[in-house]
Short mmCIF file of C-alpha atoms in Angstrom, two decimals:
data_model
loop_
_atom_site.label_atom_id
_atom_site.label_comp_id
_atom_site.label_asym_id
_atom_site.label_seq_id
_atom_site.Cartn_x
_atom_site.Cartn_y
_atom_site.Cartn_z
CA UNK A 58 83.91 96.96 111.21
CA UNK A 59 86.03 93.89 111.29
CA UNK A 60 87.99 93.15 107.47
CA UNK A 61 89.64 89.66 106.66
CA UNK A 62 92.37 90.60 104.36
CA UNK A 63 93.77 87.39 102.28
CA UNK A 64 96.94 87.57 100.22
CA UNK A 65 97.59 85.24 97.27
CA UNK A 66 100.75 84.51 97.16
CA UNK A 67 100.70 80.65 96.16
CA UNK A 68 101.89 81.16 92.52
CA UNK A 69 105.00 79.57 90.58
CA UNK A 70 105.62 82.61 88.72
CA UNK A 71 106.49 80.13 85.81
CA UNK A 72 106.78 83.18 83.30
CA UNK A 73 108.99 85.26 84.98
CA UNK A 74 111.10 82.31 85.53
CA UNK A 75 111.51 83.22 89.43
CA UNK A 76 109.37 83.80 92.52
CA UNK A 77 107.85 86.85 91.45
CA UNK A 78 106.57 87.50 95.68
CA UNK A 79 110.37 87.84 96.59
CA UNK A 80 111.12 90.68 94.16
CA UNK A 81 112.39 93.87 95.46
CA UNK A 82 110.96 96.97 95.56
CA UNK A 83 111.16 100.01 97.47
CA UNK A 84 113.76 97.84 99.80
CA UNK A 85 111.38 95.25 100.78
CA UNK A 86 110.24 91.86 99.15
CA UNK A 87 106.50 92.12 97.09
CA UNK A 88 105.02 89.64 99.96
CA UNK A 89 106.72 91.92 102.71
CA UNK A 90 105.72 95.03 101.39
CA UNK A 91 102.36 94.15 100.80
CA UNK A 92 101.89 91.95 104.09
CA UNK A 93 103.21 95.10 106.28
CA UNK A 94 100.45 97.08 104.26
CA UNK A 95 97.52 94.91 105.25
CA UNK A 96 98.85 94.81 108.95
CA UNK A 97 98.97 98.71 108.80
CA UNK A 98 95.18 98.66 108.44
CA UNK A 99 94.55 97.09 111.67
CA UNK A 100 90.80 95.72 110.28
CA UNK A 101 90.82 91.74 110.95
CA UNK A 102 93.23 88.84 110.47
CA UNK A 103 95.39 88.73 107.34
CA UNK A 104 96.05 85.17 105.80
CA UNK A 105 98.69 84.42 103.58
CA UNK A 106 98.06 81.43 101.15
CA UNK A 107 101.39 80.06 100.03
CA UNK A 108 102.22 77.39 97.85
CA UNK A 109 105.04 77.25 95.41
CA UNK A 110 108.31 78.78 97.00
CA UNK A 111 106.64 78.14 100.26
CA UNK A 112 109.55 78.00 102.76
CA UNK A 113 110.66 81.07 100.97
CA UNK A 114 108.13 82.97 101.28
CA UNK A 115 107.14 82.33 104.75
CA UNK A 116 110.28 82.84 105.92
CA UNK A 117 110.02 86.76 104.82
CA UNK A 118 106.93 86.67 106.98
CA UNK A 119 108.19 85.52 110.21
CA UNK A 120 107.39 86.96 113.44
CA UNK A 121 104.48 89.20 111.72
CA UNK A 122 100.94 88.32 113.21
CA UNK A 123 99.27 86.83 110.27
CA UNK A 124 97.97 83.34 109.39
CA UNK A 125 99.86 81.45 107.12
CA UNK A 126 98.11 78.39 105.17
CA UNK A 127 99.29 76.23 102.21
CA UNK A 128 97.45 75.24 99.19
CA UNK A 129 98.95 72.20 97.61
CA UNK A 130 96.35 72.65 94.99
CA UNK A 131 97.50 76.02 94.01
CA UNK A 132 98.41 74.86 90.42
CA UNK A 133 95.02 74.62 89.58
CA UNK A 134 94.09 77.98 89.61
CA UNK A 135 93.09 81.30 91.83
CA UNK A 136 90.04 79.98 92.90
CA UNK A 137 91.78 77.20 94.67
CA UNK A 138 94.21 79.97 96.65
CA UNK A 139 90.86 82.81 97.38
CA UNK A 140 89.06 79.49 98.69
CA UNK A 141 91.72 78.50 101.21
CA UNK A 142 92.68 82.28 101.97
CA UNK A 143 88.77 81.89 103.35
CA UNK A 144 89.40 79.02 105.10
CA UNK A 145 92.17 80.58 106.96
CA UNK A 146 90.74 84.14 107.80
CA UNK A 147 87.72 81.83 109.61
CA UNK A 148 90.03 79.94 111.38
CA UNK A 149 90.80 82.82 113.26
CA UNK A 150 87.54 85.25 112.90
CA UNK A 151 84.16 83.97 112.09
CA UNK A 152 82.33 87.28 112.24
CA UNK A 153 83.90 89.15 109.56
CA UNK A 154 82.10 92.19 107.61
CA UNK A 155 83.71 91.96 104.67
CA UNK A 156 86.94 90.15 102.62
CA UNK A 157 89.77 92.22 101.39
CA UNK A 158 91.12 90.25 98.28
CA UNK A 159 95.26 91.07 97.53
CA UNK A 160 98.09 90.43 95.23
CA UNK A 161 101.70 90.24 95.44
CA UNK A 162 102.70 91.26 92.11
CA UNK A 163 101.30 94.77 91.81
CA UNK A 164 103.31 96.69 93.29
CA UNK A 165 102.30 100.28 92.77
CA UNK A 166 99.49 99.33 95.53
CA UNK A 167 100.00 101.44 98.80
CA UNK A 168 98.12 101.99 102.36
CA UNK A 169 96.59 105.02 100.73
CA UNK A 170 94.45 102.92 98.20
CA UNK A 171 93.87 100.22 100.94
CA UNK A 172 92.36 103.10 102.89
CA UNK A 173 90.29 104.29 100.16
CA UNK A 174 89.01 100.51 98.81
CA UNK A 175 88.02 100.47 103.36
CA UNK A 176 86.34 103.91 103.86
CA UNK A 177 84.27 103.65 100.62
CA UNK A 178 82.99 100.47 101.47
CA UNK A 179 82.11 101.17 104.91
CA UNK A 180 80.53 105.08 103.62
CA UNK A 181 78.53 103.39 100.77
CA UNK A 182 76.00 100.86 99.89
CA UNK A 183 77.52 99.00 97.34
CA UNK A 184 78.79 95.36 98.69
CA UNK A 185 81.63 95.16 96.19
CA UNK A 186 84.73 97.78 95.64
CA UNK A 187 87.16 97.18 93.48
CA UNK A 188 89.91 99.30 91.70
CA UNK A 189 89.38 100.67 88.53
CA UNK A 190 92.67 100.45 86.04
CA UNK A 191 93.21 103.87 84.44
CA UNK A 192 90.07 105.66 83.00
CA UNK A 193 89.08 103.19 80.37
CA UNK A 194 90.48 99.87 81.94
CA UNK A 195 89.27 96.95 83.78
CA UNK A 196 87.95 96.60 87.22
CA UNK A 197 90.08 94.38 89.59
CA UNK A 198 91.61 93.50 92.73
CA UNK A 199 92.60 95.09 95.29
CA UNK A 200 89.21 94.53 96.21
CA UNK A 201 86.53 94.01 99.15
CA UNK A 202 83.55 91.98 99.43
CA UNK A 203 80.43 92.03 101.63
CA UNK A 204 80.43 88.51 103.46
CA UNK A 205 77.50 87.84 101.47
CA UNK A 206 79.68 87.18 98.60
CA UNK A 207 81.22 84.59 100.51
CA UNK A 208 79.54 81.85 99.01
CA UNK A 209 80.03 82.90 95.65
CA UNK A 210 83.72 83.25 96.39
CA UNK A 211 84.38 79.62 97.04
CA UNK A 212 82.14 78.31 94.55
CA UNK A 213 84.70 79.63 91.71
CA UNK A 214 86.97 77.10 90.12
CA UNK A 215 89.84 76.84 88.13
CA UNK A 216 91.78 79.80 87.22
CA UNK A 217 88.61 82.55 87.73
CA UNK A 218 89.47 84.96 90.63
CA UNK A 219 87.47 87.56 92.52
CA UNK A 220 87.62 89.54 89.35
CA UNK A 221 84.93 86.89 87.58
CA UNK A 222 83.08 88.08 90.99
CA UNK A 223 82.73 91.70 90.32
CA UNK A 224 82.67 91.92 86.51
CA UNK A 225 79.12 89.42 87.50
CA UNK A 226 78.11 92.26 90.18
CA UNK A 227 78.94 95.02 88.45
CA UNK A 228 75.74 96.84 89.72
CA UNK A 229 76.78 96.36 93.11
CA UNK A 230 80.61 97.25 92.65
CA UNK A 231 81.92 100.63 93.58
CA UNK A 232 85.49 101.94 92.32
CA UNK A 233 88.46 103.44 93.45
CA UNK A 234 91.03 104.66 91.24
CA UNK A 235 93.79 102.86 90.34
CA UNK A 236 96.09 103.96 87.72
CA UNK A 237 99.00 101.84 87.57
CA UNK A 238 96.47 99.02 88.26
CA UNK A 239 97.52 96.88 84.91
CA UNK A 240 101.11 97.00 86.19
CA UNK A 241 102.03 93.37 87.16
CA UNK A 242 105.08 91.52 87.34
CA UNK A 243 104.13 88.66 85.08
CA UNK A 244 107.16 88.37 82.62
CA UNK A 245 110.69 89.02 82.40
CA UNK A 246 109.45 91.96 79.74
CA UNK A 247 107.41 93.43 82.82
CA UNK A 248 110.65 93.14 85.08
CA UNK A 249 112.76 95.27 82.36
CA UNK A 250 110.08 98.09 82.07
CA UNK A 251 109.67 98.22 85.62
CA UNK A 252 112.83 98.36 86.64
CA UNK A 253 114.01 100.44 84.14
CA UNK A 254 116.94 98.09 82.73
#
């Protein structure tokens, strides 16, 4: 089973008033860490959609075997980022079996949920799986889709993501558990909580 894996890491991190894919954790950048993560799955190509901070960013990613492709458009929303993350995992691998959909600012992810989200899709029947936030909370990304969600993935505009995507298929969404799901590093607020200061 062959899985695309595109990271989104395009944003201006306007809130947290710096470029939230270079912060540090566990002694690597967010775009490293969770770059070296996708590369440990050895499913399919991994594209990296960059956009502001770009020479930044890609710079933390040389020498790693991954496809790296800009979206000037990137202020204009996810959609604009999951669309060209598409365009660059097909550059490279047209017969893909599903699309692994990835952040860079949650960064309680690991290779063990990666895993999981893989092996239940490819043990189930469900063409969506997605992580489920604590007991009660939302479903989101990290997140894999069939190829038959394809279409539906870049027909989304403006800011709606590949959440919009499996709230609208819930019926055909499995879940993995994902505690510290709602953890992001949005704001300089989220920074001092996370980090403790």
């Amino acid at each position: 089973m062959t899985i695309g894996t595109i990271i989104l890491a395009a944003g201006s991190s306007s809130r947290l008033g710096q470029p939230k894919q270079l912060l540090v954790h566990q002694g690597k950048t967010l775009v490293r860490r969770i770059t070296d993560m996708a590369l440990a799955l050895r499913k399919g190509p991994v594209t990296v959609v960059l956009g502001a901070n770009r020479h930044a960013v890609a710079e933390e990613l040389e020498g790693l075997p991954v496809t790296l492709i800009d979206n000037p458009r990137h202020e204009e929303g996810l959609s604009s980022s999951l669309k060209m993350g598409l365009v660059g995992l097909f550059m490279t691998e047209t017969k893909l079996d599903a699309v692994m959909v990835l952040l860079t600012d949650q960064p309680h992810v690991s290779l063990g949920l990666l895993l999981n989200l893989v092996e239940t899709f490819q043990e189930g029947e469900k063409g969506i799986v997605a992580c489920r936030y604590g007991a009660e909370g939302p479903l989101g990304v990290p997140a894999l889709f069939a190829t038959n969600y394809i279409d539906e993935l870049l027909s989304l505009t403006g800011d709606k993501g590949a959440r919009w995507i499996i709230v609208k298929h819930r019926a055909d969404c499995a879940e993995v558990p994902f505690e510290a799901g709602l953890i992001d590093l949005d704001s300089p607020q989220d920074l001092e909580r996370f980090y403790g200061k």
